[in-house]
Coordinates of C-alpha atoms and ligand atoms in Angstrom, one line a residue:
M1 CA -69.5 26.5 -6.5
A2 CA -69.0 22.8 -6.4
Q3 CA -65.6 21.9 -5.6
K4 CA -63.8 21.1 -9.2
P5 CA -63.5 17.4 -10.6
Q6 CA -59.5 16.7 -9.4
V7 CA -56.7 15.9 -11.9
I8 CA -54.5 12.2 -12.4
I9 CA -51.2 13.2 -13.2
F10 CA -50.0 9.7 -14.3
N11 CA -45.9 8.6 -15.5
P12 CA -46.1 5.5 -16.5
R13 CA -43.6 3.1 -15.0
S14 CA -39.9 3.2 -17.5
A15 CA -37.5 1.1 -17.7
E16 CA -34.6 1.9 -14.7
A17 CA -36.2 5.3 -14.8
K18 CA -36.5 4.9 -10.4
H19 CA -33.8 7.1 -10.2
R20 CA -35.2 10.5 -12.5
I21 CA -37.2 13.8 -11.9
P22 CA -40.1 13.1 -13.8
N23 CA -40.1 16.4 -15.7
S24 CA -43.2 15.5 -17.6
I25 CA -45.3 14.7 -15.0
L26 CA -43.5 17.8 -12.9
Q27 CA -44.3 20.1 -16.2
V28 CA -47.7 19.6 -16.7
G29 CA -48.9 19.6 -13.1
A30 CA -47.1 23.1 -13.1
S31 CA -49.7 23.8 -16.1
I32 CA -52.8 23.5 -13.6
E33 CA -51.7 24.4 -10.5
G34 CA -54.0 27.2 -8.5
K35 CA -56.4 26.0 -11.1
F36 CA -57.2 22.7 -10.5
D37 CA -56.6 20.1 -7.8
Y38 CA -54.2 17.6 -8.5
V39 CA -51.8 14.1 -7.0
F40 CA -48.7 12.6 -8.8
V41 CA -48.5 9.0 -9.3
D42 CA -45.4 7.6 -10.7
G43 CA -45.1 4.2 -11.8
N44 CA -41.2 4.0 -10.9
R45 CA -42.2 4.9 -7.5
E46 CA -44.7 2.4 -6.9
S47 CA -45.0 -1.4 -6.8
D48 CA -48.6 -1.2 -8.1
P49 CA -49.5 2.2 -9.4
W50 CA -53.2 0.7 -10.4
T51 CA -54.0 0.3 -6.9
T52 CA -53.2 4.2 -5.8
I53 CA -55.1 5.5 -9.3
E54 CA -58.2 2.4 -8.7
N55 CA -58.2 4.3 -5.0
H56 CA -58.1 7.8 -6.2
L57 CA -60.5 7.3 -8.8
K58 CA -62.6 5.5 -6.2
T59 CA -63.6 8.6 -4.2
G60 CA -65.3 10.3 -6.3
K61 CA -63.3 13.6 -6.7
F62 CA -61.7 12.7 -10.3
G63 CA -63.1 13.6 -13.5
Y64 CA -59.4 13.8 -15.3
F65 CA -56.7 11.2 -15.9
G66 CA -53.5 12.8 -17.8
S67 CA -50.8 10.6 -18.4
T68 CA -47.6 10.8 -20.3
V69 CA -46.5 8.0 -22.6
M70 CA -42.8 7.8 -24.6
P71 CA -42.5 4.7 -26.3
G72 CA -41.6 0.9 -25.3
P73 CA -42.4 0.4 -21.2
Q74 CA -44.0 2.9 -20.5
L75 CA -46.6 1.8 -23.2
A76 CA -46.8 -2.1 -20.3
Q77 CA -48.6 0.4 -18.7
A78 CA -50.5 3.5 -19.9
I79 CA -52.6 0.9 -22.1
P80 CA -53.9 -1.2 -19.5
F81 CA -54.8 0.9 -16.8
T82 CA -56.2 3.9 -19.4
K83 CA -58.0 0.5 -21.1
K84 CA -59.5 0.2 -17.2
I85 CA -60.4 3.4 -16.5
R86 CA -62.7 3.9 -19.6
E87 CA -64.5 0.5 -18.4
N88 CA -64.2 1.5 -14.8
F89 CA -65.0 4.3 -14.1
P90 CA -66.6 5.6 -17.5
E91 CA -67.1 9.2 -16.4
V92 CA -63.9 9.9 -16.3
V93 CA -61.7 11.7 -19.4
N94 CA -58.4 10.4 -20.5
I95 CA -56.3 12.5 -21.6
W96 CA -52.1 11.3 -22.9
G97 CA -49.8 13.5 -23.5
G98 CA -45.9 13.1 -24.4
Y99 CA -44.1 11.8 -27.7
F100 CA -45.6 8.4 -28.6
A101 CA -49.1 10.1 -28.0
S102 CA -47.7 13.2 -30.1
N103 CA -46.8 10.7 -32.9
Q104 CA -49.2 7.8 -33.0
H105 CA -51.9 10.0 -32.5
T106 CA -54.2 7.7 -35.1
S107 CA -53.7 4.1 -32.8
V108 CA -54.1 6.4 -29.6
L109 CA -57.7 7.8 -30.4
N110 CA -58.6 4.9 -32.1
S111 CA -58.4 2.5 -29.4
G112 CA -61.4 4.5 -28.0
F113 CA -60.4 4.8 -24.5
V114 CA -58.6 7.8 -24.8
D115 CA -60.4 11.2 -25.5
Y116 CA -57.4 13.6 -26.2
V117 CA -54.4 13.7 -27.1
V118 CA -52.5 16.6 -26.3
N119 CA -49.9 16.8 -29.6
G120 CA -46.6 18.8 -28.2
P121 CA -45.8 21.1 -25.2
G122 CA -49.1 20.9 -22.7
D123 CA -48.3 23.9 -20.5
R124 CA -51.4 26.1 -22.1
A125 CA -53.5 23.3 -24.0
F126 CA -53.9 21.1 -20.7
P127 CA -55.8 23.6 -18.6
A128 CA -57.2 24.8 -21.7
L129 CA -59.1 21.9 -22.3
L130 CA -59.9 21.4 -18.4
E131 CA -61.1 24.3 -18.6
A132 CA -63.2 23.9 -21.7
L133 CA -64.6 20.4 -20.6
E134 CA -66.2 21.7 -17.5
A135 CA -67.9 25.1 -19.6
G136 CA -68.9 22.2 -21.3
N137 CA -67.0 24.5 -24.7
S138 CA -65.9 22.6 -27.7
P139 CA -62.2 22.1 -27.5
E140 CA -61.8 23.0 -31.0
G141 CA -60.4 26.5 -30.5
I142 CA -57.4 25.7 -28.0
Q143 CA -54.0 25.0 -29.8
N144 CA -52.0 21.4 -29.9
L145 CA -54.5 19.3 -29.4
I146 CA -55.4 16.3 -31.4
F147 CA -58.8 14.6 -30.4
K148 CA -62.3 12.3 -32.4
K149 CA -65.3 14.0 -33.3
D150 CA -68.4 12.3 -34.4
G151 CA -66.0 9.9 -35.7
K152 CA -63.3 12.4 -37.6
I153 CA -60.1 13.6 -36.1
I154 CA -59.5 16.8 -34.8
T155 CA -56.0 18.5 -35.2
T156 CA -55.6 21.6 -33.3
H157 CA -53.1 24.3 -34.6
K158 CA -49.1 24.1 -33.5
E159 CA -48.7 26.4 -30.5
A160 CA -45.9 28.9 -31.0
L161 CA -43.1 27.8 -28.5
L162 CA -43.6 29.7 -25.8
D163 CA -41.3 32.0 -23.9
Q164 CA -39.7 29.5 -21.1
D165 CA -39.4 31.8 -19.1
T166 CA -43.1 33.1 -18.5
L167 CA -43.9 29.4 -18.5
P168 CA -45.2 28.6 -14.2
P169 CA -41.9 27.2 -11.7
F170 CA -41.9 23.3 -11.0
P171 CA -44.0 22.4 -8.4
Y172 CA -40.7 20.3 -6.8
A173 CA -42.5 20.8 -2.8
K174 CA -45.7 18.9 -4.8
L175 CA -43.9 16.0 -6.2
N176 CA -42.0 15.4 -2.6
S177 CA -45.0 15.2 -0.5
F178 CA -46.1 12.3 -2.9
Y179 CA -42.0 10.8 -3.0
S180 CA -39.1 11.7 -2.0
L181 CA -37.4 14.1 -4.5
D182 CA -33.9 12.6 -2.4
G183 CA -34.5 9.8 -4.2
Y184 CA -35.0 10.8 -7.9
L185 CA -31.5 11.5 -7.4
A186 CA -28.9 9.2 -8.9
H187 CA -25.5 8.0 -8.5
T188 CA -24.1 8.0 -11.5
F189 CA -20.5 8.8 -13.4
L190 CA -21.2 12.2 -12.8
G191 CA -22.2 12.6 -9.2
K192 CA -23.6 11.0 -6.2
K193 CA -26.8 12.9 -6.5
T194 CA -27.9 13.9 -9.9
A195 CA -30.6 15.8 -11.2
G196 CA -32.5 15.2 -14.4
Y197 CA -33.7 19.0 -16.0
H198 CA -35.1 20.4 -19.1
S199 CA -34.4 23.9 -20.2
S200 CA -35.6 23.7 -23.2
F201 CA -38.3 22.4 -26.3
G202 CA -37.4 21.1 -29.8
C203 CA -34.4 21.6 -31.7
P204 CA -34.1 23.5 -34.7
F205 CA -33.0 21.0 -36.9
T206 CA -34.9 17.9 -38.6
C207 CA -33.4 14.8 -38.6
S208 CA -35.5 12.6 -40.0
F209 CA -35.1 8.8 -38.0
C210 CA -35.5 11.1 -34.7
A211 CA -39.0 11.4 -33.1
V212 CA -38.6 15.0 -31.8
V213 CA -39.1 16.3 -35.2
P214 CA -43.0 15.6 -36.3
I215 CA -44.0 17.6 -33.0
Y216 CA -41.3 20.3 -33.3
N217 CA -40.6 20.9 -36.6
A218 CA -37.2 22.4 -36.2
R219 CA -38.3 25.7 -33.7
W220 CA -36.4 25.4 -30.5
K221 CA -37.5 28.0 -27.6
G222 CA -35.1 28.0 -24.3
K223 CA -35.0 29.3 -21.0
S224 CA -32.5 31.7 -20.2
A225 CA -29.8 30.8 -18.1
N226 CA -30.5 32.4 -14.8
L227 CA -33.8 30.5 -14.4
I228 CA -32.2 27.1 -15.3
Y229 CA -29.2 28.6 -12.9
Q230 CA -31.8 29.4 -10.0
D231 CA -33.7 25.8 -10.5
V232 CA -30.4 24.1 -10.2
K233 CA -28.7 26.1 -7.1
Y234 CA -32.6 25.4 -5.7
L235 CA -32.4 21.6 -6.5
K236 CA -28.5 21.5 -4.8
E237 CA -29.6 23.8 -1.5
K238 CA -32.7 22.1 -0.5
F239 CA -32.0 18.6 -1.9
G240 CA -27.9 18.3 -2.3
A241 CA -28.0 17.5 -5.8
D242 CA -24.6 17.6 -7.0
A243 CA -25.0 16.9 -10.0
V244 CA -27.0 17.9 -13.3
E245 CA -28.5 16.0 -16.3
F246 CA -29.6 18.0 -18.8
H247 CA -32.5 16.1 -20.8
D248 CA -33.3 18.4 -23.8
N249 CA -33.4 17.8 -26.6
N250 CA -30.6 20.2 -28.3
F251 CA -29.5 22.1 -24.5
F252 CA -26.4 24.1 -26.6
V253 CA -28.5 25.1 -30.0
S254 CA -27.0 29.1 -28.1
E255 CA -23.4 29.8 -27.8
R256 CA -24.5 32.2 -25.8
R257 CA -26.7 30.6 -23.3
T258 CA -24.4 28.0 -22.7
V259 CA -22.0 30.4 -21.3
E260 CA -23.9 32.5 -19.6
F261 CA -25.1 29.2 -17.4
A262 CA -21.2 27.7 -17.1
K263 CA -20.7 31.2 -15.8
L264 CA -22.6 30.7 -13.0
M265 CA -22.3 27.1 -12.4
L266 CA -19.0 27.9 -12.4
H267 CA -18.5 28.1 -8.6
E268 CA -20.8 25.6 -7.5
G269 CA -18.9 22.8 -7.7
M270 CA -20.9 20.4 -9.9
N271 CA -20.8 18.4 -13.0
W272 CA -23.1 18.8 -15.5
W273 CA -24.1 17.0 -19.4
G274 CA -26.5 17.7 -21.9
E275 CA -27.3 16.8 -25.6
A276 CA -25.9 18.8 -28.7
R277 CA -25.0 19.2 -32.7
I278 CA -21.4 18.8 -33.5
D279 CA -21.6 21.2 -36.1
T280 CA -23.3 23.5 -33.9
M281 CA -20.5 23.1 -30.7
D282 CA -17.4 23.3 -33.0
K283 CA -18.6 26.4 -33.7
Y284 CA -18.3 27.4 -30.3
S285 CA -14.4 29.0 -29.1
D286 CA -11.8 27.7 -27.3
E287 CA -13.0 30.0 -24.8
S288 CA -16.5 29.1 -24.5
L289 CA -15.4 25.1 -24.6
T290 CA -12.6 25.6 -21.5
L291 CA -15.9 27.7 -19.5
I292 CA -18.1 25.2 -19.8
R293 CA -15.2 22.7 -18.9
E294 CA -14.0 24.0 -15.7
S295 CA -18.1 24.9 -15.0
G296 CA -18.0 21.1 -14.5
C297 CA -19.3 19.9 -17.7
R298 CA -17.6 16.6 -18.0
M299 CA -19.6 14.8 -21.0
I300 CA -22.1 15.8 -24.0
F301 CA -23.8 13.8 -25.9
F302 CA -23.8 14.6 -29.8
G303 CA -26.2 12.5 -32.5
A304 CA -23.1 11.7 -34.7
E305 CA -25.5 9.1 -36.5
S306 CA -22.7 7.8 -39.4
G307 CA -18.8 8.6 -40.8
N308 CA -21.0 9.0 -44.0
D309 CA -22.3 11.9 -45.5
E310 CA -24.5 10.3 -48.3
I311 CA -26.5 8.7 -45.1
L312 CA -26.1 12.0 -43.1
K313 CA -27.9 13.6 -46.6
S314 CA -30.3 11.4 -46.5
M315 CA -31.1 11.1 -42.7
D316 CA -31.5 15.2 -43.3
K317 CA -29.1 15.7 -40.7
G318 CA -28.7 19.0 -42.2
G319 CA -26.5 21.7 -41.2
K320 CA -22.9 20.6 -42.0
Q321 CA -22.2 18.1 -40.1
T322 CA -19.7 15.8 -42.8
G323 CA -17.5 12.5 -41.5
E324 CA -15.2 14.4 -41.1
Q325 CA -16.3 17.2 -39.1
V326 CA -17.6 14.0 -36.5
R327 CA -14.2 12.9 -37.0
H328 CA -11.8 16.2 -35.7
F329 CA -14.4 16.9 -33.0
A330 CA -13.7 13.3 -31.3
E331 CA -10.3 15.0 -31.4
R332 CA -10.8 18.7 -30.8
L333 CA -12.8 17.6 -27.4
R334 CA -9.7 15.9 -26.2
K335 CA -8.1 18.9 -25.2
F336 CA -10.4 20.7 -23.7
D337 CA -11.2 17.0 -21.3
I338 CA -15.1 17.2 -22.1
V339 CA -15.8 13.2 -22.9
P340 CA -17.8 13.2 -26.5
E341 CA -20.6 10.8 -25.9
Y342 CA -21.0 10.2 -29.9
S343 CA -24.5 8.1 -30.0
F344 CA -24.7 6.3 -34.2
V345 CA -28.0 5.4 -36.0
L346 CA -26.7 2.1 -37.7
G347 CA -29.2 -0.1 -39.9
T348 CA -30.9 2.3 -42.4
P349 CA -32.8 1.0 -45.2
A350 CA -30.7 0.5 -48.7
A351 CA -31.4 -0.7 -52.1
T352 CA -30.0 -4.2 -51.5
P353 CA -29.3 -6.3 -48.7
E354 CA -25.1 -5.9 -49.3
E355 CA -26.0 -2.4 -49.3
V356 CA -26.9 -2.6 -46.0
M357 CA -24.3 -4.6 -44.6
A358 CA -21.5 -3.1 -46.4
Q359 CA -23.0 0.5 -45.1
I360 CA -22.5 -1.2 -41.3
D361 CA -19.5 -2.3 -41.9
R362 CA -18.6 1.4 -42.8
E363 CA -19.7 2.5 -40.3
I364 CA -18.0 0.1 -37.7
D365 CA -14.6 1.1 -38.8
F366 CA -15.4 4.6 -38.9
I367 CA -16.4 3.8 -35.3
K368 CA -13.0 2.5 -34.9
T369 CA -11.1 5.8 -36.0
I370 CA -13.3 7.5 -33.7
K371 CA -11.7 5.4 -30.7
E372 CA -8.1 6.1 -32.3
V373 CA -8.8 9.9 -32.4
N374 CA -10.7 9.9 -29.4
P375 CA -10.3 6.5 -26.3
D376 CA -12.8 8.4 -24.4
T377 CA -15.3 8.6 -26.6
E378 CA -18.6 6.8 -25.1
I379 CA -20.4 5.0 -28.0
I380 CA -24.0 4.9 -28.0
I381 CA -25.1 2.4 -31.1
Y382 CA -29.0 2.6 -31.9
M383 CA -30.6 0.5 -35.1
Y384 CA -32.7 2.5 -37.2
S385 CA -36.8 2.3 -35.8
P386 CA -38.4 4.3 -38.3
V387 CA -40.8 7.4 -36.4
P388 CA -44.0 8.8 -39.0
T389 CA -40.8 11.5 -40.3
E390 CA -44.0 12.3 -43.3
G391 CA -42.4 12.9 -46.5
S392 CA -38.5 12.6 -45.4
E393 CA -36.3 10.7 -47.8
L394 CA -36.3 8.4 -45.5
Y395 CA -39.4 7.5 -44.4
N396 CA -40.6 6.7 -47.7
K397 CA -38.2 4.6 -48.2
V398 CA -39.3 3.1 -45.0
L399 CA -43.0 2.8 -46.4
E400 CA -41.7 2.1 -50.0
S401 CA -40.6 -1.3 -47.7
G402 CA -44.2 -2.4 -47.0
F403 CA -42.6 -1.0 -43.4
R404 CA -46.4 -0.4 -41.1
F405 CA -46.7 0.6 -37.9
P406 CA -49.8 -1.2 -35.3
E407 CA -52.6 0.1 -36.8
R408 CA -53.9 -1.0 -33.5
L409 CA -53.3 0.7 -29.6
E410 CA -52.9 -3.2 -27.9
D411 CA -50.9 -4.3 -30.5
W412 CA -47.6 -1.7 -29.4
L413 CA -47.8 -4.3 -26.3
E414 CA -47.1 -7.2 -28.5
P415 CA -43.3 -8.7 -27.8
A416 CA -42.1 -7.3 -31.5
W417 CA -43.8 -4.1 -31.0
E418 CA -42.6 -3.3 -26.9
K419 CA -39.1 -3.4 -27.8
F420 CA -39.6 -1.7 -30.8
D421 CA -38.5 1.8 -29.7
L422 CA -35.9 0.6 -27.6
R423 CA -34.4 0.3 -31.1
K424 CA -32.2 -2.5 -30.7
N425 CA -34.4 -4.4 -33.2
P426 CA -36.9 -2.3 -35.2
L427 CA -38.6 -5.1 -37.2
T428 CA -37.5 -3.5 -40.0
P429 CA -37.9 -5.2 -43.5
W430 CA -34.7 -4.6 -44.8
L431 CA -32.6 -5.5 -41.5
R432 CA -31.7 -9.1 -41.3
P433 CA -31.5 -11.2 -37.8
E434 CA -27.5 -11.3 -40.3
M435 CA -27.2 -7.3 -39.5
V436 CA -28.3 -7.6 -36.4
D437 CA -26.7 -9.9 -34.9
K438 CA -23.3 -8.6 -36.9
I439 CA -24.1 -5.5 -35.1
R440 CA -25.1 -6.2 -31.7
D441 CA -21.8 -8.7 -31.6
F442 CA -19.4 -5.7 -32.2
E443 CA -21.3 -3.2 -29.7
T444 CA -20.6 -6.2 -27.7
V445 CA -16.8 -6.4 -28.1
L446 CA -16.1 -2.8 -28.5
N447 CA -17.7 -2.9 -25.5
A448 CA -15.4 -5.0 -23.5
Y449 CA -12.4 -3.3 -25.5
Y450 CA -13.4 -0.1 -24.3
P451 CA -15.8 -0.6 -21.4
T452 CA -17.6 2.5 -20.8
N453 CA -16.7 5.5 -18.6
S454 CA -20.1 6.0 -17.5
D455 CA -20.6 2.7 -15.3
I456 CA -18.3 3.9 -12.1
K457 CA -19.0 0.0 -10.0
L458 CA -16.2 -1.7 -13.1
T459 CA -12.7 -1.4 -11.3
S460 CA -9.5 -0.9 -13.5
F461 CA -9.0 -4.7 -12.6
Q462 CA -12.0 -5.7 -14.7
R463 CA -11.3 -3.3 -17.6
K464 CA -8.4 -4.3 -18.1
A465 CA -9.3 -8.1 -17.9
M466 CA -12.0 -7.2 -21.0
R467 CA -9.9 -5.6 -22.7
S468 CA -7.2 -8.1 -22.9
L469 CA -10.1 -10.9 -23.5
S470 CA -11.1 -8.4 -26.5
S471 CA -7.9 -7.7 -27.9
W472 CA -7.9 -10.3 -30.6
R473 CA -11.4 -9.8 -32.0
Y474 CA -11.2 -5.8 -32.0
R475 CA -8.5 -5.5 -33.7
G476 CA -9.0 -8.9 -36.2
N477 CA -12.9 -7.9 -36.9
I478 CA -13.8 -10.7 -35.2
F479 CA -16.7 -9.8 -33.6
K480 CA -19.1 -13.4 -34.2
F481 CA -20.8 -14.9 -31.8
P482 CA -19.0 -13.4 -28.9
Y483 CA -20.4 -15.6 -25.8
E484 CA -17.1 -15.2 -24.0
L485 CA -17.9 -12.0 -23.3
K486 CA -21.4 -11.3 -23.5
V487 CA -21.5 -14.4 -20.4
L488 CA -18.6 -11.8 -18.1
Q489 CA -20.6 -8.5 -19.4
K490 CA -23.8 -10.2 -17.6
F491 CA -22.5 -11.7 -14.8
W492 CA -19.3 -10.3 -13.7
L493 CA -20.0 -6.4 -14.8
R494 CA -23.6 -6.6 -15.2
Y495 CA -22.4 -4.1 -17.6
R496 CA -24.6 -0.8 -18.0
Q497 CA -26.1 0.4 -21.5
P498 CA -26.6 4.0 -20.9
E499 CA -29.2 4.9 -23.8
I500 CA -31.1 2.1 -22.5
E501 CA -31.0 3.3 -18.6
G502 CA -29.9 6.6 -18.9
F503 CA -26.8 7.2 -16.9
Ligands
LIG601 C1 -36.1 11.4 -19.6 C2 -35.8 10.8 -20.7 C3 -36.4 9.0 -20.3 C4 -35.8 8.9 -19.0 C5 -37.5 8.4 -18.8 C6 -38.5 9.4 -18.2 C7 -39.2 9.1 -17.3 N1 -40.4 9.4 -18.1 O1 -39.5 9.1 -16.1 C8 -35.0 7.5 -19.3 C9 -34.1 7.1 -19.0 C10 -35.7 6.1 -18.2 C11 -36.1 7.1 -20.9 C12 -36.0 6.0 -21.8 C13 -35.8 5.9 -22.8 N2 -36.2 6.9 -23.8 CO1 -37.0 8.7 -23.7 N3 -36.4 10.3 -23.0 C14 -36.5 11.2 -21.7 C15 -36.2 12.7 -22.5 C16 -34.3 12.9 -22.3 C17 -36.4 13.4 -21.8 C18 -38.4 13.5 -21.6 C19 -38.5 15.1 -20.5 O2 -38.9 14.8 -19.1 N4 -38.8 15.9 -21.2 C20 -39.1 17.0 -20.3 C21 -41.5 17.1 -20.4 C22 -41.3 18.2 -19.6 O3 -40.7 17.5 -21.9 P1 -42.7 16.5 -22.8 O4 -42.5 15.1 -22.0 O5 -42.3 16.7 -23.6 O6 -43.6 17.0 -22.0 C23 -44.4 17.7 -22.5 C24 -45.1 17.8 -24.0 O7 -44.9 16.2 -24.1 C25 -46.5 17.9 -22.9 N5 -46.7 15.8 -22.3 C26 -46.0 15.3 -21.7 N6 -47.2 14.3 -21.3 C27 -47.6 14.4 -20.9 C28 -49.2 14.6 -20.0 C29 -50.3 15.0 -20.8 C30 -50.8 14.4 -19.4 C31 -50.4 16.5 -21.0 C32 -51.5 17.0 -20.9 C33 -49.5 17.0 -21.4 C34 -48.3 16.2 -21.8 O8 -46.3 18.6 -22.1 C35 -44.8 18.5 -21.3 C36 -45.1 19.8 -21.7 O9 -45.0 21.2 -22.0 C37 -36.9 12.0 -23.6 C38 -36.6 13.8 -24.9 C39 -36.9 15.0 -24.0 N7 -36.0 16.0 -24.2 O10 -38.1 15.6 -24.0 C40 -36.1 10.9 -24.4 C41 -37.4 10.3 -25.2 C42 -38.6 11.1 -24.7 N8 -37.4 8.8 -24.6 C43 -37.0 7.6 -26.1 C44 -36.9 7.0 -25.8 C45 -37.0 6.1 -27.4 C46 -36.3 6.3 -25.5 C47 -36.3 5.3 -24.5 C48 -37.2 3.7 -26.1 C49 -34.7 5.0 -25.1 C50 -34.2 3.3 -25.5 N9 -33.2 3.0 -26.4 O11 -34.5 2.0 -25.0 C51 -36.3 4.5 -23.1 C52 -37.6 4.2 -23.5 C53 -38.0 3.7 -21.8 C54 -39.1 3.4 -21.6 N10 -40.1 4.0 -22.0 O12 -39.3 3.0 -20.1 C55 -37.2 9.0 -27.0 C56 -38.3 9.1 -28.0 C57 -38.6 8.7 -29.6 C58 -40.5 8.2 -29.8 N11 -40.0 6.9 -30.7 O13 -40.9 8.9 -28.8 C59 -37.3 10.7 -26.7 C60 -38.0 11.6 -27.5 C61 -35.5 10.7 -27.4 C62 -35.4 11.2 -28.6 N12 -35.3 12.3 -28.9 O14 -35.5 10.3 -29.8 N13 -36.0 8.0 -21.2

């Protein structure tokens, strides 16, 4: 029986991610465990990942190159490496998965060097695709796939989200044989050995600025509390993990699952963090919030987005979230000593430049009221960068403004686009430089007046110094040209930005 070709599963380098368990490739590996031999290549743990990939391919044993691709810095390796494979190893089949590949599949497949896109979860699609290709069968019957046939893009049916408890276990030992898993456990404000874990897919909501929506369309499925707990225990006992970051888009969807998990974690002495919705968690009972805190949940990331109900409506934030609820929930969480991490999306389109700027001013005032009711609230400011939520009010406004994504895949490597998804300067035609400057300058003054708790290396002297140096600006709303603060943040504090670097 001829040896089946082997598979390379690649995690391109992402900014500052060397200390992140690469759950994307881990779960992709799990999907073919025992069916195909495969190797992991993690660009975050290799100084020269191309040579590693090339040496594998030169053995002639590999027939498939699979890469996970998020927008942003990962493209800087994913695009040139996949192109080189097509040029130097034309018999190898190139398969991409992940958010960028799924949401930007047209430019990806029109590149001519990516053969298949796994659209959403690959747990079934990937092994089925490899089996079909090995058997010479058409992959048209396999769900969650996008590919070109006779020049036309074929998008197969979306698979219903799988029962997450039926998925194969994560091959931690296999990953550890390539890169010490210990090296993926970061020293963060949560703990000295913080593990990244992903326990659910999707989100029940359809916020039109979020890249999760085109892929999951308001569907959500989570692993049971006990199974999550078993994996967390394994990471603790086997690798000494003392904290967990849940990378789920929405970990706290189910109060029952969360409370069950918290009860299991009560005596583990581990801190944890996850992402949630304000209106969902505001329905949690005081008992549940107390228990969650006692179980080690120190901070929760919330998509606050805006203090303006009209803007929340135009973003299809849905549910019952209002500006008033965003404010009062920050106040409520203070009682439970859980730090709310509020992310805001500024710079959404409006009829006139004056209206865009007025909206930015309103959000700045709103963020300051949040800091008044709960000074510990961590504030993360994103600039709205469009994602293809076809048919949504927000995306229609984006298209009307003339905004278009690059058609050619390589154009995403252009300096302007490379930073596009970092949500720091999104090239959106209605956002003028003075608007971007205002938001950035406010962020600098805010981070000086209220330095982030997550920057564990900041001394209390540095915090006090920054606060007194910035108070006249913060109180007087004088944000222009805060160069003295920028210099200190860059060189004295080497200020940490969790939204880019993670914790
Ligand atoms: C962990 C993470 C990071 C880590 C990096 C992890 C890494 N890869 O090394 C860090 C903190 C560095 C990071 C940074 C950023 N991130 Co990030 N990140 C995530 C997060 C929270 C989890 C990803 C994950 O592990 N998921 C778990 C795995 C199991 O799920 P999965 O990736 O979807 O994989 C499944 C399928 O997609 C598919 N699949 C995926 N890859 C592949 C590959 C193959 C070959 C196959 C067959 C299948 C397949 O099968 C898998 C199993 O079913 C996601 C949100 C999320 N919950 O997914 C955001 C997310 C992907 N990040 C996002 C963004 C925007 C960024 C930043 C640009 C933010 C910023 N402002 O800087 C930076 C960019 C950094 C960079 N690119 O270098 C956005 C992308 C939005 C978009 N427009 O597409 C997301 C979706 C968050 C959000 N809700 O908006 N990120």
